[in-house]
Coordinates of C-alpha atoms in Angstrom, one line a residue:
M234 CA 85.5 56.7 198.4
S235 CA 88.2 58.3 201.3
P236 CA 89.3 56.2 204.2
P237 CA 87.2 56.7 207.1
T238 CA 88.1 59.0 209.9
S239 CA 85.6 58.6 212.8
T240 CA 84.9 56.1 215.2
P241 CA 82.6 55.7 218.1
T242 CA 84.9 56.5 221.7
A243 CA 84.8 53.9 224.2
A244 CA 82.2 55.7 226.3
G245 CA 79.7 55.1 223.7
A246 CA 79.8 59.1 222.1
R247 CA 80.3 59.2 218.6
R248 CA 83.2 62.0 217.8
K249 CA 85.6 62.6 214.8
R250 CA 89.1 61.0 215.8
K251 CA 92.1 62.6 214.9
P252 CA 93.4 61.6 211.6
S253 CA 96.0 59.1 211.9
R254 CA 99.6 60.0 210.0
K255 CA 98.4 57.2 207.7
D256 CA 95.2 58.3 206.8
Q257 CA 96.7 62.1 206.3
L258 CA 99.5 60.7 203.9
L259 CA 96.7 58.9 202.0
K260 CA 94.7 62.1 201.5
V261 CA 97.6 64.6 201.0
A262 CA 99.2 61.6 198.3
V263 CA 95.7 61.7 196.1
H264 CA 95.6 65.3 196.1
L265 CA 99.0 65.6 194.9
F266 CA 98.8 62.5 192.7
Y267 CA 95.6 64.4 191.1
E268 CA 97.0 68.1 190.9
R269 CA 100.3 67.5 189.3
G270 CA 99.9 63.9 188.2
F271 CA 101.0 60.3 189.3
H272 CA 104.5 60.5 188.0
E273 CA 105.3 64.4 188.5
T274 CA 104.7 63.8 192.6
G275 CA 107.9 62.5 194.5
I276 CA 108.2 61.2 197.7
D277 CA 109.3 64.1 199.2
D278 CA 106.9 66.4 197.6
I279 CA 104.4 64.1 199.8
G280 CA 105.9 64.4 203.0
Q281 CA 106.6 67.6 202.5
A282 CA 102.8 68.6 201.9
A283 CA 102.2 66.5 205.3
G284 CA 104.9 68.0 207.5
I285 CA 107.1 65.0 207.7
T286 CA 110.4 64.1 205.9
G287 CA 110.0 62.1 203.0
P288 CA 112.1 58.8 204.3
G289 CA 109.3 59.1 207.5
I290 CA 106.5 58.1 204.7
Y291 CA 108.7 54.5 204.5
R292 CA 107.2 53.4 208.2
H293 CA 103.5 53.5 206.8
F294 CA 104.1 52.5 202.8
T295 CA 106.7 50.8 200.5
G296 CA 106.5 53.7 198.1
K297 CA 104.2 55.6 195.7
D298 CA 102.6 52.9 194.3
D299 CA 101.8 51.4 197.6
I300 CA 100.1 54.7 198.5
L301 CA 98.0 55.0 195.5
S302 CA 97.2 51.0 195.6
T303 CA 95.9 51.4 199.7
A304 CA 93.9 54.5 198.9
L305 CA 92.4 52.8 195.6
E306 CA 91.8 49.7 197.4
L307 CA 89.9 51.7 200.4
G308 CA 87.5 53.5 198.1
I309 CA 86.5 50.5 196.2
S310 CA 86.0 48.5 198.9
Q311 CA 83.7 51.5 200.2
I312 CA 81.8 51.7 197.0
L313 CA 81.7 47.7 196.5
H314 CA 79.7 47.1 200.0
R315 CA 76.9 49.5 198.9
V316 CA 76.5 47.8 195.7
D317 CA 76.2 44.5 197.3
D318 CA 73.5 45.9 199.6
I319 CA 71.9 47.5 196.8
V320 CA 71.5 44.3 194.6
S321 CA 70.5 42.3 198.0
H322 CA 67.3 44.8 199.1
A323 CA 66.2 46.5 195.6
A324 CA 62.5 46.0 194.7
T325 CA 63.1 45.8 190.9
P326 CA 65.5 45.5 188.3
E327 CA 64.9 49.3 187.3
D328 CA 65.2 50.1 191.2
T329 CA 68.3 48.4 191.3
L330 CA 69.7 50.6 188.6
R331 CA 68.7 53.7 189.7
Q332 CA 70.5 53.0 193.4
L333 CA 73.7 51.6 191.1
I334 CA 73.6 54.6 189.2
R335 CA 73.3 57.2 192.2
N336 CA 75.7 55.2 194.5
F337 CA 78.1 55.5 192.2
I338 CA 77.4 59.4 191.6
R339 CA 77.7 59.9 195.4
A340 CA 80.7 58.2 195.9
T341 CA 82.5 59.7 193.2
L342 CA 81.5 62.9 194.3
N343 CA 82.3 62.5 197.7
D344 CA 85.8 62.1 196.5
P345 CA 86.2 63.4 193.4
E346 CA 90.1 63.4 193.1
L347 CA 90.4 59.9 193.9
A348 CA 87.4 59.1 192.2
S349 CA 89.3 60.7 188.9
I350 CA 92.6 58.7 189.4
L351 CA 90.5 55.8 189.5
L352 CA 88.6 56.4 186.6
N353 CA 90.9 58.3 184.1
D354 CA 94.7 57.3 185.4
R355 CA 94.8 53.6 184.9
R356 CA 97.7 53.8 183.2
V357 CA 100.0 54.9 186.1
F358 CA 99.2 51.9 188.0
T359 CA 101.1 48.9 188.8
P360 CA 100.0 45.7 186.8
E361 CA 99.0 44.4 190.1
T362 CA 97.0 47.6 191.1
R363 CA 95.4 47.4 187.4
Q364 CA 94.3 43.8 187.9
M365 CA 92.8 44.7 191.3
V366 CA 91.0 47.5 190.1
D367 CA 89.7 45.7 186.6
D368 CA 88.4 42.9 188.8
A369 CA 86.8 45.5 191.2
E370 CA 85.4 47.4 187.7
R371 CA 84.1 44.1 186.3
H372 CA 82.2 42.9 189.4
H373 CA 81.0 46.4 189.8
F374 CA 79.5 47.0 186.3
N375 CA 78.2 43.3 186.1
Q376 CA 76.0 44.2 188.7
W377 CA 74.7 47.2 186.2
I378 CA 74.6 44.6 183.4
K379 CA 72.1 42.4 185.3
P380 CA 69.3 44.7 186.0
L381 CA 69.8 45.9 182.5
K382 CA 69.0 42.4 181.1
A383 CA 65.9 41.9 183.2
L384 CA 64.7 45.3 181.3
R385 CA 66.3 44.5 178.3
P386 CA 66.6 41.0 177.1
D387 CA 66.0 42.0 173.8
I388 CA 69.4 43.7 173.5
P389 CA 72.7 41.4 172.8
A390 CA 74.8 40.8 175.5
A391 CA 78.1 43.2 174.0
E392 CA 75.3 45.7 173.5
R393 CA 74.5 45.9 177.1
R394 CA 78.1 46.0 178.2
M395 CA 78.8 48.7 175.5
R396 CA 75.4 50.5 177.1
V397 CA 77.0 50.4 180.3
Y398 CA 80.7 51.2 180.0
A399 CA 79.5 54.2 177.3
T400 CA 77.4 55.5 180.7
A401 CA 80.5 55.0 182.8
G402 CA 82.3 56.8 180.9
L403 CA 79.8 59.8 180.5
L404 CA 79.6 59.8 184.5
A405 CA 83.4 59.8 184.5
A406 CA 83.9 62.6 181.9
V407 CA 82.0 64.9 184.3
I408 CA 83.7 63.8 187.1
R409 CA 87.0 65.0 185.9
A410 CA 85.9 68.2 184.6
P411 CA 85.4 71.2 186.9
A412 CA 82.1 71.8 188.5
R413 CA 79.5 74.2 186.9
V414 CA 76.5 74.0 189.0
S415 CA 75.9 73.1 192.8
R416 CA 76.6 69.7 194.2
T417 CA 72.8 68.8 194.5
R418 CA 72.0 69.7 191.3
L419 CA 75.0 68.3 189.8
E420 CA 74.3 65.1 191.3
A421 CA 70.7 65.5 189.8
L422 CA 71.9 65.6 186.3
M423 CA 74.6 63.2 186.8
Q424 CA 71.8 60.8 187.6
E425 CA 69.1 62.0 184.5
M426 CA 71.9 61.7 182.1
A427 CA 72.7 57.9 183.1
E428 CA 69.3 57.3 183.5
A429 CA 68.1 58.9 180.1
S430 CA 71.3 56.9 178.5
L431 CA 70.4 53.4 179.9
L432 CA 66.5 53.5 180.3
G433 CA 65.8 56.0 177.5
D434 CA 64.9 53.4 174.9
R435 CA 62.4 50.6 175.8
P436 CA 61.5 47.8 173.7
G437 CA 59.8 48.7 170.1
K438 CA 60.8 52.9 170.9
R439 CA 63.9 53.4 168.8
A440 CA 65.6 57.1 168.6
S441 CA 63.8 59.0 166.1
S442 CA 66.2 60.5 163.5
N443 CA 64.0 63.6 163.1
G444 CA 64.1 63.7 159.6
A445 CA 68.3 63.1 159.6
A446 CA 69.9 60.2 157.9
A447 CA 68.7 56.8 159.2
S448 CA 72.3 55.7 160.2
P449 CA 75.3 57.2 160.7
A450 CA 78.1 56.7 157.6
R451 CA 80.6 54.1 157.5
R452 CA 83.9 54.7 156.8
A453 CA 84.7 54.8 153.1
A454 CA 85.7 51.1 151.6
G455 CA 88.4 50.6 149.3
R456 CA 92.1 50.4 149.3
A457 CA 93.9 52.6 152.1
P458 CA 96.0 55.2 150.4
R459 CA 99.8 54.6 151.2
L460 CA 101.2 56.4 153.9
R461 CA 104.2 58.6 154.3
R462 CA 106.9 57.2 157.1
R463 CA 106.1 60.5 159.3
D464 CA 102.3 59.7 159.0
V465 CA 103.0 55.4 160.0
I466 CA 105.3 56.7 162.8
L467 CA 102.6 58.9 164.1
N468 CA 99.6 56.3 164.0
V469 CA 101.9 53.9 166.0
A470 CA 102.9 56.2 168.3
A471 CA 99.2 57.3 168.8
E472 CA 98.5 53.6 169.0
M473 CA 100.8 52.8 171.4
F474 CA 100.4 55.9 173.8
A475 CA 96.5 55.1 173.6
E476 CA 97.1 51.8 174.4
R477 CA 99.7 51.7 177.1
G478 CA 100.0 55.5 177.7
Y479 CA 102.4 58.3 177.2
V480 CA 105.0 57.7 180.0
D481 CA 105.3 53.9 179.4
T482 CA 106.1 54.1 176.1
G483 CA 109.7 54.6 174.9
I484 CA 110.8 56.2 171.4
D485 CA 112.6 52.6 170.9
E486 CA 109.7 50.8 171.4
I487 CA 107.6 53.1 168.9
G488 CA 110.8 52.9 166.2
T489 CA 110.7 49.2 166.3
A490 CA 106.7 48.6 165.9
A491 CA 106.8 51.5 163.0
G492 CA 110.0 49.3 161.5
I493 CA 112.3 51.6 161.7
T494 CA 115.2 52.2 164.1
G495 CA 114.7 54.4 167.4
P496 CA 116.9 57.2 166.0
G497 CA 115.7 57.2 162.4
I498 CA 112.5 58.6 164.2
Y499 CA 113.9 62.1 164.8
R500 CA 114.4 62.5 161.2
H501 CA 110.8 63.4 161.6
F502 CA 110.3 64.3 165.3
A503 CA 112.2 65.8 167.8
G504 CA 111.4 63.2 170.5
K505 CA 108.5 61.8 172.0
E506 CA 107.1 64.9 173.3
D507 CA 107.0 66.3 169.9
L508 CA 105.5 62.9 168.9
L509 CA 102.6 63.3 171.7
Q510 CA 102.0 66.7 170.6
S511 CA 101.6 65.8 166.9
V512 CA 99.4 63.0 167.7
I513 CA 97.1 65.8 169.5
D514 CA 97.5 68.3 167.0
Q515 CA 96.4 66.1 164.3
A516 CA 92.9 64.9 166.7
V517 CA 92.3 68.6 167.0
E518 CA 92.6 69.6 163.5
H519 CA 90.3 66.2 162.4
L520 CA 87.7 67.7 165.3
L521 CA 88.1 71.4 164.0
L522 CA 87.0 69.9 160.4
V523 CA 84.0 67.9 162.3
D524 CA 83.1 71.0 164.3
Q525 CA 83.3 73.5 161.3
G526 CA 81.2 71.0 159.3
A527 CA 78.3 70.0 161.0
L528 CA 78.1 72.7 164.0
T529 CA 77.9 75.8 161.6
A530 CA 74.7 74.1 159.6
E531 CA 71.6 75.4 159.1
G532 CA 68.2 73.5 159.7
K533 CA 66.0 72.5 162.7
P534 CA 68.0 72.8 165.9
E535 CA 67.6 68.8 166.4
V536 CA 68.5 67.6 163.1
V537 CA 71.5 69.9 163.4
F538 CA 72.7 68.3 166.8
R539 CA 71.9 64.6 165.7
N540 CA 74.0 65.6 162.3
A541 CA 77.1 66.8 164.8
L542 CA 76.7 64.0 166.7
V543 CA 76.9 61.6 163.8
A544 CA 79.8 63.2 162.7
L545 CA 81.8 62.8 166.1
V546 CA 81.3 59.3 166.4
N547 CA 82.2 59.0 162.9
E548 CA 85.4 60.7 163.8
V549 CA 85.8 59.1 167.1
R550 CA 85.6 55.6 165.2
N551 CA 87.7 56.3 162.5
H552 CA 90.6 57.7 164.5
P553 CA 90.1 55.7 168.1
A554 CA 93.5 55.9 169.1
H555 CA 94.3 59.7 168.3
A556 CA 90.8 60.6 169.8
R557 CA 91.8 58.9 173.1
V558 CA 95.3 60.3 173.3
A559 CA 93.7 63.8 173.2
W560 CA 91.2 63.0 175.9
N561 CA 93.8 61.2 178.2
E562 CA 97.1 62.3 177.8
Q563 CA 96.8 65.9 178.6
R564 CA 98.5 66.0 181.5
S565 CA 101.3 65.0 179.7
L566 CA 101.6 67.7 177.5
A567 CA 104.1 70.6 178.2
P568 CA 102.4 73.3 180.1
D569 CA 102.0 75.6 177.5
A570 CA 100.7 73.1 175.1
R571 CA 98.1 72.1 177.8
A572 CA 96.8 75.5 178.3
R573 CA 96.3 75.9 174.6
L574 CA 94.7 72.5 174.2
L575 CA 92.1 73.4 177.0
E576 CA 91.3 76.4 175.6
F577 CA 90.6 74.5 172.3
N578 CA 88.5 72.4 174.5
R579 CA 86.4 74.9 175.7
N580 CA 85.8 77.0 173.0
R581 CA 84.5 73.6 171.1
A582 CA 82.5 72.9 173.9
R583 CA 81.1 76.4 173.9
Q584 CA 79.9 75.8 170.1
W585 CA 78.5 72.4 170.8
V586 CA 76.5 74.4 174.0
A587 CA 75.1 77.1 171.5
V588 CA 73.8 74.2 169.1
L589 CA 72.4 72.2 172.2
A590 CA 70.9 75.3 173.6
R591 CA 68.6 75.7 170.4
V592 CA 67.3 72.2 171.3
R593 CA 67.0 72.7 175.3
P594 CA 66.2 76.6 175.6
E595 CA 64.8 76.0 178.7
Q596 CA 68.3 74.5 180.2
P597 CA 70.9 76.8 181.9
N598 CA 74.3 76.9 180.0
T599 CA 76.1 75.5 182.7
E600 CA 74.1 72.5 182.7
L601 CA 74.7 72.2 179.1
F602 CA 78.4 72.4 179.5
T603 CA 78.1 69.5 182.0
M604 CA 75.7 67.4 179.4
I605 CA 78.4 68.1 176.6
T606 CA 81.3 67.0 178.4
G607 CA 79.2 64.2 179.6
L608 CA 78.4 63.0 176.2
Y609 CA 82.3 63.1 175.1
G610 CA 83.3 60.9 177.5
M611 CA 80.4 58.2 176.8
I612 CA 81.7 58.5 172.9
I613 CA 85.1 57.9 174.0
E614 CA 84.5 55.3 176.6
G615 CA 82.0 53.5 174.7
S616 CA 84.0 53.3 171.8
Q617 CA 86.6 51.1 173.9
H618 CA 83.8 48.8 174.8
A619 CA 82.3 47.9 171.7
A620 CA 83.7 44.3 171.2
G621 CA 81.1 42.1 169.7
V622 CA 79.0 44.8 168.3
S623 CA 78.8 45.4 164.6
E624 CA 81.0 48.3 163.5
E625 CA 77.3 50.4 162.2
R626 CA 75.8 49.2 165.0
A627 CA 78.2 50.5 167.3
R628 CA 78.0 53.8 165.5
E629 CA 74.4 54.0 165.5
L630 CA 74.2 53.0 169.3
L631 CA 76.4 55.8 170.3
V632 CA 74.4 58.1 168.1
D633 CA 71.3 56.8 169.5
M634 CA 72.5 57.1 173.4
A635 CA 73.8 60.4 172.9
L636 CA 70.8 61.5 171.4
R637 CA 68.6 60.3 174.5
V638 CA 70.5 62.1 177.0
G639 CA 70.7 65.7 174.9
V640 CA 67.2 65.6 173.3
P641 CA 64.4 65.7 175.5
R642 CA 61.6 63.0 175.1

């Protein structure tokens, strides 16, 4: 997905050309945006890392936003060119879908830093860049939906869309996590997971419950309890951070949405950073309860794993904003808080891996870690693209897709 760096010479011999200053700036900037975050990286930081003065960058770009937009546009154009070629030449719908998955995986693994920004940091884009990325994503994944429709005409359109975006979330989660296996094996494992997610359930073959409950439980019905003012503020902040991003949400805006003046928030929270920490702490508390109740249960490994997935899906569906903020805003935390969250996530993953290892004893733990990471991304992203799917079916579908990835058939 990175800018091409080689061209034929006039004599016809192919050799690598020296990267232009513009190419160099793009590469350096993307690395810094990935490592530090877009808002934490200044023009002078990019110039220093590239060996030029910050103002010298303005001979090539109008600013940080222009740098990021240019890098994204170059990467997107490369992957979409290959998408159009696949759609034109693939022999069958199944072959089309397999090749589209492979193209997505290879493009992202070839340039994981730009891919991670593209897939996970959309909240920092300008409106124009976000629109460009949204349009490209829509075109890209529509090409996945078409062969899936040919293979599964029995599935409603909204459900096909949810399946595709949930699978993309699975792959994006793997990309953003540290690689634990070789590049070759990671590519193969991602392909296996994505194909199991999209192609593992044929007409007339529902995912087996293996003796577990027939469908995930719905949220309990009835009148919601009256919330304390602090909880109202917390829930509003979670919704706004999830929708707009932490950086682009002001403390006064949260106060207005919660029905109080901005300064009134300070009777409950020290500031916006404290609000973010509290939202994530609440998400962590909920996830701990899920793990303690589901992962320590006795029973057949497949049943324990399925019931744990049911509990996780219910938690994400019941508190989608909290789950998404804890997933997307880790870089916005203070360094010590971020380190604690990363350690918490590692410990959770180890517990899930221990359960999955009983289901797949032949699979190395390094690969199981990759699978668990992908499954969580699938559940988060699939939940965000469930429009038009009933609540009961959305929960059931997320569990079924996760089971197809996690449980050998």
